[in-house]
Amino acid sequence: MIVSPSLLSANFADLKTDIDMINRSEADWLHLDVMDGVFVPNISFGFPVLEAVAKICTKKLDVHLMIVEPAKFIPQVKALGAYMMNVHYEACPHLHRTIQQIHEAGMKAAVTLNPHTPVCLLEDIIRDVDMVLLMTVNPGFGGQKFIEHSIDKVKALREMITRTGSKALIEVDGGVNGDTGKRLAEAGVDVLVAGSYVFGAEKPEERISLLKNL
Ligand code: DX5
Ligand code: ZN
């Protein structure tokens, strides 16, 4: 399992301590949630903070843009040295072009679906993306309850990927813990994002290790 802890639940008054922990841990990626207060009803952190984080993080950066017009920010995301750029299906009227532009910038490209957006809408883009991020809560906040219907969406997406020969990974984000993580792994997920489950723990590295070995 690929594990991508979400910095949204870290201690913002002492980010270095949390990033040092991530660097030492078995985490594969670091998940970075950018919010604009328009696409989602919350604002998190922006590029000045991400630049400081990128300088000290040794893991691959998995940038999740919960913003309108994400294509505008491809150069800034690239400048961070990001590995994966996630854009929302609901925020991209020209998704195919945006995916092309992310690839031209030298990054992996992922399309993200809100809980209400059906997997079948990916039929004509699934071969072009490196990953699909399924939101398993409504985006904007950490610590929310996992939406059970997400398990069916993972299965439907796994079926589409197998049928089309797509190489896309399946990532899930929201409400992931030891229990939901195990069921998501069984349903065919490749990448688990976890915020509060990791950073809310006394021993976050153990939680990362648990998810890693699911
Ligand atoms: C929510 C973010 C998530 C968030 C998940 O909009 O996209 O990455 O950090 O938090 P948990 O794991 O606490 O549900
Ligand atoms: Zn996220």
PDB file of C-alpha atoms and ligand atoms in Angstrom:
ATOM      1  CA  MET A   1       0.000   0.000   0.000  1.00  0.00           C
ATOM      2  CA  ILE A   2       1.197   3.521  -0.791  1.00  0.00           C
ATOM      3  CA  VAL A   3       0.608   5.829   2.195  1.00  0.00           C
ATOM      4  CA  SER A   4       0.215   9.593   1.831  1.00  0.00           C
ATOM      5  CA  PRO A   5      -0.306  11.314   5.224  1.00  0.00           C
ATOM      6  CA  SER A   6      -2.239  14.574   4.922  1.00  0.00           C
ATOM      7  CA  LEU A   7      -0.494  17.621   6.372  1.00  0.00           C
ATOM      8  CA  LEU A   8      -3.875  19.272   7.007  1.00  0.00           C
ATOM      9  CA  SER A   9      -4.040  17.601  10.431  1.00  0.00           C
ATOM     10  CA  ALA A  10      -0.442  18.423  11.415  1.00  0.00           C
ATOM     11  CA  ASN A  11       0.527  20.985  14.073  1.00  0.00           C
ATOM     12  CA  PHE A  12       0.847  24.196  12.044  1.00  0.00           C
ATOM     13  CA  ALA A  13       2.719  25.873  14.917  1.00  0.00           C
ATOM     14  CA  ASP A  14       5.449  23.245  14.666  1.00  0.00           C
ATOM     15  CA  LEU A  15       5.406  21.846  11.153  1.00  0.00           C
ATOM     16  CA  LYS A  16       9.095  20.923  11.188  1.00  0.00           C
ATOM     17  CA  THR A  17       8.590  18.351  13.943  1.00  0.00           C
ATOM     18  CA  ASP A  18       5.757  16.717  11.996  1.00  0.00           C
ATOM     19  CA  ILE A  19       7.667  16.715   8.714  1.00  0.00           C
ATOM     20  CA  ASP A  20      10.726  15.205  10.406  1.00  0.00           C
ATOM     21  CA  MET A  21       8.387  12.456  11.655  1.00  0.00           C
ATOM     22  CA  ILE A  22       7.049  11.895   8.110  1.00  0.00           C
ATOM     23  CA  ASN A  23      10.609  11.768   6.757  1.00  0.00           C
ATOM     24  CA  ARG A  24      11.540   9.079   9.307  1.00  0.00           C
ATOM     25  CA  SER A  25       8.313   7.115   8.793  1.00  0.00           C
ATOM     26  CA  GLU A  26       7.333   4.482   6.228  1.00  0.00           C
ATOM     27  CA  ALA A  27       5.138   7.042   4.428  1.00  0.00           C
ATOM     28  CA  ASP A  28       5.662   7.095   0.674  1.00  0.00           C
ATOM     29  CA  TRP A  29       4.221  10.517  -0.118  1.00  0.00           C
ATOM     30  CA  LEU A  30       3.113  13.658   1.701  1.00  0.00           C
ATOM     31  CA  HIS A  31      -0.424  14.810   0.817  1.00  0.00           C
ATOM     32  CA  LEU A  32      -0.839  18.607   0.641  1.00  0.00           C
ATOM     33  CA  ASP A  33      -4.366  20.065   0.620  1.00  0.00           C
ATOM     34  CA  VAL A  34      -4.724  23.504  -0.963  1.00  0.00           C
ATOM     35  CA  MET A  35      -8.133  25.180  -0.473  1.00  0.00           C
ATOM     36  CA  ASP A  36      -9.408  28.505  -1.775  1.00  0.00           C
ATOM     37  CA  GLY A  37     -12.638  29.169   0.143  1.00  0.00           C
ATOM     38  CA  VAL A  38     -14.527  29.075  -3.192  1.00  0.00           C
ATOM     39  CA  PHE A  39     -14.376  25.521  -4.495  1.00  0.00           C
ATOM     40  CA  VAL A  40     -14.596  24.303  -0.885  1.00  0.00           C
ATOM     41  CA  PRO A  41     -15.941  26.131   2.184  1.00  0.00           C
ATOM     42  CA  ASN A  42     -12.543  26.414   3.883  1.00  0.00           C
ATOM     43  CA  ILE A  43      -9.053  27.854   3.342  1.00  0.00           C
ATOM     44  CA  SER A  44      -5.953  25.856   4.301  1.00  0.00           C
ATOM     45  CA  PHE A  45      -2.480  26.977   3.231  1.00  0.00           C
ATOM     46  CA  GLY A  46      -0.943  28.370   0.077  1.00  0.00           C
ATOM     47  CA  PHE A  47       2.302  28.315  -1.869  1.00  0.00           C
ATOM     48  CA  PRO A  48       4.568  30.218   0.594  1.00  0.00           C
ATOM     49  CA  VAL A  49       3.862  27.521   3.209  1.00  0.00           C
ATOM     50  CA  LEU A  50       4.210  24.706   0.663  1.00  0.00           C
ATOM     51  CA  GLU A  51       7.587  26.036  -0.460  1.00  0.00           C
ATOM     52  CA  ALA A  52       8.891  25.892   3.106  1.00  0.00           C
ATOM     53  CA  VAL A  53       7.500  22.356   3.510  1.00  0.00           C
ATOM     54  CA  ALA A  54       8.948  21.173   0.188  1.00  0.00           C
ATOM     55  CA  LYS A  55      12.435  22.303   1.255  1.00  0.00           C
ATOM     56  CA  ILE A  56      12.552  19.932   4.220  1.00  0.00           C
ATOM     57  CA  CYS A  57      10.332  17.035   3.118  1.00  0.00           C
ATOM     58  CA  THR A  58      12.149  14.036   1.637  1.00  0.00           C
ATOM     59  CA  LYS A  59       8.970  12.245   0.510  1.00  0.00           C
ATOM     60  CA  LYS A  60       7.203  12.665  -2.828  1.00  0.00           C
ATOM     61  CA  LEU A  61       4.695  15.527  -2.779  1.00  0.00           C
ATOM     62  CA  ASP A  62       1.074  14.651  -3.580  1.00  0.00           C
ATOM     63  CA  VAL A  63      -0.604  18.028  -4.109  1.00  0.00           C
ATOM     64  CA  HIS A  64      -4.429  18.089  -3.897  1.00  0.00           C
ATOM     65  CA  LEU A  65      -5.857  21.348  -5.244  1.00  0.00           C
ATOM     66  CA  MET A  66      -9.360  22.062  -3.964  1.00  0.00           C
ATOM     67  CA  ILE A  67      -9.556  25.297  -5.906  1.00  0.00           C
ATOM     68  CA  VAL A  68     -11.275  26.739  -8.956  1.00  0.00           C
ATOM     69  CA  GLU A  69      -9.164  27.047 -12.117  1.00  0.00           C
ATOM     70  CA  PRO A  70      -6.359  24.749 -10.885  1.00  0.00           C
ATOM     71  CA  ALA A  71      -4.592  24.859 -14.275  1.00  0.00           C
ATOM     72  CA  LYS A  72      -3.512  28.430 -13.473  1.00  0.00           C
ATOM     73  CA  PHE A  73      -1.227  27.067 -10.776  1.00  0.00           C
ATOM     74  CA  ILE A  74       0.610  24.351 -12.735  1.00  0.00           C
ATOM     75  CA  PRO A  75       3.853  26.418 -12.777  1.00  0.00           C
ATOM     76  CA  GLN A  76       3.753  26.964  -8.990  1.00  0.00           C
ATOM     77  CA  VAL A  77       3.066  23.285  -8.293  1.00  0.00           C
ATOM     78  CA  LYS A  78       5.888  22.293 -10.622  1.00  0.00           C
ATOM     79  CA  ALA A  79       8.233  24.772  -8.872  1.00  0.00           C
ATOM     80  CA  LEU A  80       7.594  22.912  -5.602  1.00  0.00           C
ATOM     81  CA  GLY A  81       9.034  19.792  -7.212  1.00  0.00           C
ATOM     82  CA  ALA A  82       5.679  18.028  -6.803  1.00  0.00           C
ATOM     83  CA  TYR A  83       5.386  14.408  -7.916  1.00  0.00           C
ATOM     84  CA  MET A  84       1.590  14.274  -8.314  1.00  0.00           C
ATOM     85  CA  MET A  85      -0.847  17.107  -9.093  1.00  0.00           C
ATOM     86  CA  ASN A  86      -4.501  16.330  -8.286  1.00  0.00           C
ATOM     87  CA  VAL A  87      -7.194  18.484  -9.886  1.00  0.00           C
ATOM     88  CA  HIS A  88     -10.927  18.129  -9.304  1.00  0.00           C
ATOM     89  CA  TYR A  89     -13.143  16.893 -12.127  1.00  0.00           C
ATOM     90  CA  GLU A  90     -15.744  19.422 -10.927  1.00  0.00           C
ATOM     91  CA  ALA A  91     -13.274  22.336 -11.287  1.00  0.00           C
ATOM     92  CA  CYS A  92     -12.011  21.534 -14.807  1.00  0.00           C
ATOM     93  CA  PRO A  93     -14.259  22.177 -17.821  1.00  0.00           C
ATOM     94  CA  HIS A  94     -11.278  21.296 -20.051  1.00  0.00           C
ATOM     95  CA  LEU A  95      -9.940  18.379 -18.064  1.00  0.00           C
ATOM     96  CA  HIS A  96      -8.171  16.680 -20.978  1.00  0.00           C
ATOM     97  CA  ARG A  97      -6.183  19.835 -21.716  1.00  0.00           C
ATOM     98  CA  THR A  98      -5.366  20.354 -18.029  1.00  0.00           C
ATOM     99  CA  ILE A  99      -4.067  16.764 -17.746  1.00  0.00           C
ATOM    100  CA  GLN A 100      -1.919  17.351 -20.846  1.00  0.00           C
ATOM    101  CA  GLN A 101      -0.510  20.555 -19.355  1.00  0.00           C
ATOM    102  CA  ILE A 102       0.369  18.820 -16.076  1.00  0.00           C
ATOM    103  CA  HIS A 103       2.207  16.119 -18.036  1.00  0.00           C
ATOM    104  CA  GLU A 104       4.002  18.719 -20.162  1.00  0.00           C
ATOM    105  CA  ALA A 105       5.192  20.298 -16.911  1.00  0.00           C
ATOM    106  CA  GLY A 106       6.776  16.941 -16.013  1.00  0.00           C
ATOM    107  CA  MET A 107       4.403  15.866 -13.238  1.00  0.00           C
ATOM    108  CA  LYS A 108       2.082  12.910 -12.752  1.00  0.00           C
ATOM    109  CA  ALA A 109      -1.561  13.926 -13.223  1.00  0.00           C
ATOM    110  CA  ALA A 110      -4.526  12.831 -11.126  1.00  0.00           C
ATOM    111  CA  VAL A 111      -8.214  13.583 -11.418  1.00  0.00           C
ATOM    112  CA  THR A 112     -10.205  13.863  -8.194  1.00  0.00           C
ATOM    113  CA  LEU A 113     -13.910  13.073  -7.806  1.00  0.00           C
ATOM    114  CA  ASN A 114     -16.195  14.544  -5.151  1.00  0.00           C
ATOM    115  CA  PRO A 115     -18.467  12.007  -3.412  1.00  0.00           C
ATOM    116  CA  HIS A 116     -21.428  12.814  -5.686  1.00  0.00           C
ATOM    117  CA  THR A 117     -19.530  12.523  -8.963  1.00  0.00           C
ATOM    118  CA  PRO A 118     -19.929   9.080 -10.543  1.00  0.00           C
ATOM    119  CA  VAL A 119     -16.941   7.021 -11.624  1.00  0.00           C
ATOM    120  CA  CYS A 120     -18.536   6.377 -15.062  1.00  0.00           C
ATOM    121  CA  LEU A 121     -17.758  10.006 -16.028  1.00  0.00           C
ATOM    122  CA  LEU A 122     -14.078   9.004 -16.223  1.00  0.00           C
ATOM    123  CA  GLU A 123     -14.641   6.589 -19.131  1.00  0.00           C
ATOM    124  CA  ASP A 124     -13.022   8.913 -21.700  1.00  0.00           C
ATOM    125  CA  ILE A 125     -10.101  10.148 -19.566  1.00  0.00           C
ATOM    126  CA  ILE A 126      -9.119   7.060 -17.566  1.00  0.00           C
ATOM    127  CA  ARG A 127      -6.311   6.055 -19.974  1.00  0.00           C
ATOM    128  CA  ASP A 128      -4.772   9.544 -19.773  1.00  0.00           C
ATOM    129  CA  VAL A 129      -4.417   9.930 -16.004  1.00  0.00           C
ATOM    130  CA  ASP A 130      -1.809   8.474 -13.663  1.00  0.00           C
ATOM    131  CA  MET A 131      -4.186   8.337 -10.728  1.00  0.00           C
ATOM    132  CA  VAL A 132      -7.803   8.842  -9.707  1.00  0.00           C
ATOM    133  CA  LEU A 133      -8.392  10.329  -6.265  1.00  0.00           C
ATOM    134  CA  LEU A 134     -11.797   9.389  -4.894  1.00  0.00           C
ATOM    135  CA  MET A 135     -12.990  11.705  -2.137  1.00  0.00           C
ATOM    136  CA  THR A 136     -14.443   9.536   0.602  1.00  0.00           C
ATOM    137  CA  VAL A 137     -15.705  12.610   2.506  1.00  0.00           C
ATOM    138  CA  ASN A 138     -16.857  15.992   1.209  1.00  0.00           C
ATOM    139  CA  PRO A 139     -13.660  17.991   0.679  1.00  0.00           C
ATOM    140  CA  GLY A 140     -12.726  20.932   2.887  1.00  0.00           C
ATOM    141  CA  PHE A 141     -12.117  19.529   6.358  1.00  0.00           C
ATOM    142  CA  GLY A 142     -10.159  16.848   8.146  1.00  0.00           C
ATOM    143  CA  GLY A 143     -11.653  14.466  10.689  1.00  0.00           C
ATOM    144  CA  GLN A 144     -14.954  13.711   8.928  1.00  0.00           C
ATOM    145  CA  LYS A 145     -16.787  10.403   8.788  1.00  0.00           C
ATOM    146  CA  PHE A 146     -16.055   8.013   5.926  1.00  0.00           C
ATOM    147  CA  ILE A 147     -18.872   7.762   3.326  1.00  0.00           C
ATOM    148  CA  GLU A 148     -19.665   4.040   3.021  1.00  0.00           C
ATOM    149  CA  HIS A 149     -20.827   4.237  -0.610  1.00  0.00           C
ATOM    150  CA  SER A 150     -17.178   4.948  -1.478  1.00  0.00           C
ATOM    151  CA  ILE A 151     -16.405   1.219  -1.302  1.00  0.00           C
ATOM    152  CA  ASP A 152     -18.743   0.615  -4.279  1.00  0.00           C
ATOM    153  CA  LYS A 153     -17.072   3.470  -6.162  1.00  0.00           C
ATOM    154  CA  VAL A 154     -13.629   1.936  -5.609  1.00  0.00           C
ATOM    155  CA  LYS A 155     -14.891  -1.398  -6.975  1.00  0.00           C
ATOM    156  CA  ALA A 156     -16.458   0.295 -10.026  1.00  0.00           C
ATOM    157  CA  LEU A 157     -13.241   2.206 -10.693  1.00  0.00           C
ATOM    158  CA  ARG A 158     -11.108  -0.929 -10.307  1.00  0.00           C
ATOM    159  CA  GLU A 159     -13.356  -2.650 -12.861  1.00  0.00           C
ATOM    160  CA  MET A 160     -13.018   0.281 -15.306  1.00  0.00           C
ATOM    161  CA  ILE A 161      -9.218   0.342 -14.944  1.00  0.00           C
ATOM    162  CA  THR A 162      -8.934  -3.404 -15.570  1.00  0.00           C
ATOM    163  CA  ARG A 163     -11.336  -3.309 -18.521  1.00  0.00           C
ATOM    164  CA  THR A 164      -9.645  -0.359 -20.255  1.00  0.00           C
ATOM    165  CA  GLY A 165      -6.056  -1.350 -19.552  1.00  0.00           C
ATOM    166  CA  SER A 166      -5.483   1.983 -17.801  1.00  0.00           C
ATOM    167  CA  LYS A 167      -2.401   2.253 -15.569  1.00  0.00           C
ATOM    168  CA  ALA A 168      -4.117   4.660 -13.159  1.00  0.00           C
ATOM    169  CA  LEU A 169      -3.642   4.192  -9.431  1.00  0.00           C
ATOM    170  CA  ILE A 170      -6.637   4.525  -7.111  1.00  0.00           C
ATOM    171  CA  GLU A 171      -6.191   6.900  -4.164  1.00  0.00           C
ATOM    172  CA  VAL A 172      -8.798   7.627  -1.495  1.00  0.00           C
ATOM    173  CA  ASP A 173      -8.992  10.634   0.813  1.00  0.00           C
ATOM    174  CA  GLY A 174     -11.148  11.195   3.901  1.00  0.00           C
ATOM    175  CA  GLY A 175     -12.079   9.193   6.963  1.00  0.00           C
ATOM    176  CA  VAL A 176      -9.308   6.651   6.444  1.00  0.00           C
ATOM    177  CA  ASN A 177      -8.332   4.649   9.533  1.00  0.00           C
ATOM    178  CA  GLY A 178      -7.312   1.072  10.289  1.00  0.00           C
ATOM    179  CA  ASP A 179     -10.829  -0.259   9.695  1.00  0.00           C
ATOM    180  CA  THR A 180     -11.864   1.711   6.594  1.00  0.00           C
ATOM    181  CA  GLY A 181      -8.297   1.375   5.269  1.00  0.00           C
ATOM    182  CA  LYS A 182      -8.499  -2.416   5.405  1.00  0.00           C
ATOM    183  CA  ARG A 183     -11.836  -2.496   3.593  1.00  0.00           C
ATOM    184  CA  LEU A 184     -10.587  -0.015   0.996  1.00  0.00           C
ATOM    185  CA  ALA A 185      -7.495  -2.148   0.423  1.00  0.00           C
ATOM    186  CA  GLU A 186      -9.707  -5.193  -0.155  1.00  0.00           C
ATOM    187  CA  ALA A 187     -11.833  -3.196  -2.630  1.00  0.00           C
ATOM    188  CA  GLY A 188      -8.745  -2.391  -4.723  1.00  0.00           C
ATOM    189  CA  VAL A 189      -7.216   0.875  -3.496  1.00  0.00           C
ATOM    190  CA  ASP A 190      -3.507   1.591  -4.171  1.00  0.00           C
ATOM    191  CA  VAL A 191      -2.974   4.783  -2.144  1.00  0.00           C
ATOM    192  CA  LEU A 192      -4.393   5.771   1.247  1.00  0.00           C
ATOM    193  CA  VAL A 193      -4.452   9.418   2.369  1.00  0.00           C
ATOM    194  CA  ALA A 194      -4.851   9.821   6.129  1.00  0.00           C
ATOM    195  CA  GLY A 195      -4.869  13.036   8.144  1.00  0.00           C
ATOM    196  CA  SER A 196      -6.445  12.892  11.596  1.00  0.00           C
ATOM    197  CA  TYR A 197      -5.846   9.134  11.964  1.00  0.00           C
ATOM    198  CA  VAL A 198      -2.083   9.765  11.660  1.00  0.00           C
ATOM    199  CA  PHE A 199      -1.557  13.160  13.260  1.00  0.00           C
ATOM    200  CA  GLY A 200      -4.144  12.645  16.011  1.00  0.00           C
ATOM    201  CA  ALA A 201      -2.253   9.614  17.294  1.00  0.00           C
ATOM    202  CA  GLU A 202       0.266   9.476  20.114  1.00  0.00           C
ATOM    203  CA  LYS A 203       2.536   7.393  17.884  1.00  0.00           C
ATOM    204  CA  PRO A 204       1.829   8.580  14.325  1.00  0.00           C
ATOM    205  CA  GLU A 205       4.645   6.508  12.827  1.00  0.00           C
ATOM    206  CA  GLU A 206       2.938   3.323  14.047  1.00  0.00           C
ATOM    207  CA  ARG A 207      -0.316   4.327  12.361  1.00  0.00           C
ATOM    208  CA  ILE A 208       1.545   4.998   9.103  1.00  0.00           C
ATOM    209  CA  SER A 209       3.179   1.579   9.399  1.00  0.00           C
ATOM    210  CA  LEU A 210      -0.187  -0.076  10.038  1.00  0.00           C
ATOM    211  CA  LEU A 211      -1.682   1.486   6.882  1.00  0.00           C
ATOM    212  CA  LYS A 212       1.457   0.658   4.900  1.00  0.00           C
ATOM    213  CA  ASN A 213       1.096  -3.031   5.733  1.00  0.00           C
ATOM    214  CA  LEU A 214      -2.629  -3.362   4.928  1.00  0.00           C
TER     215      LEU A 214
HETATM  216  C1  DX5 B   1     -10.154  16.988   3.037  1.00  0.00           C
HETATM  217  C2  DX5 B   1      -8.757  16.723   2.594  1.00  0.00           C
HETATM  218  C3  DX5 B   1      -8.133  15.548   3.226  1.00  0.00           C
HETATM  219  C4  DX5 B   1      -8.073  15.581   4.734  1.00  0.00           C
HETATM  220  C5  DX5 B   1      -8.419  14.190   5.187  1.00  0.00           C
HETATM  221  O1  DX5 B   1     -10.753  17.877   2.184  1.00  0.00           O
HETATM  222  O2  DX5 B   1      -8.688  16.550   1.201  1.00  0.00           O
HETATM  223  O3  DX5 B   1      -6.861  15.259   2.680  1.00  0.00           O
HETATM  224  O4  DX5 B   1      -6.832  15.949   5.273  1.00  0.00           O
HETATM  225  O5  DX5 B   1      -8.538  14.181   6.555  1.00  0.00           O
HETATM  226  P1  DX5 B   1      -8.951  12.900   7.382  1.00  0.00           P
HETATM  227  O6  DX5 B   1      -7.968  11.805   7.018  1.00  0.00           O
HETATM  228  O7  DX5 B   1      -8.821  13.362   8.804  1.00  0.00           O
HETATM  229  O8  DX5 B   1     -10.341  12.557   6.992  1.00  0.00           O
HETATM  230 ZN    ZN B   2      -6.791  15.800   0.285  1.00  0.00          ZN
END
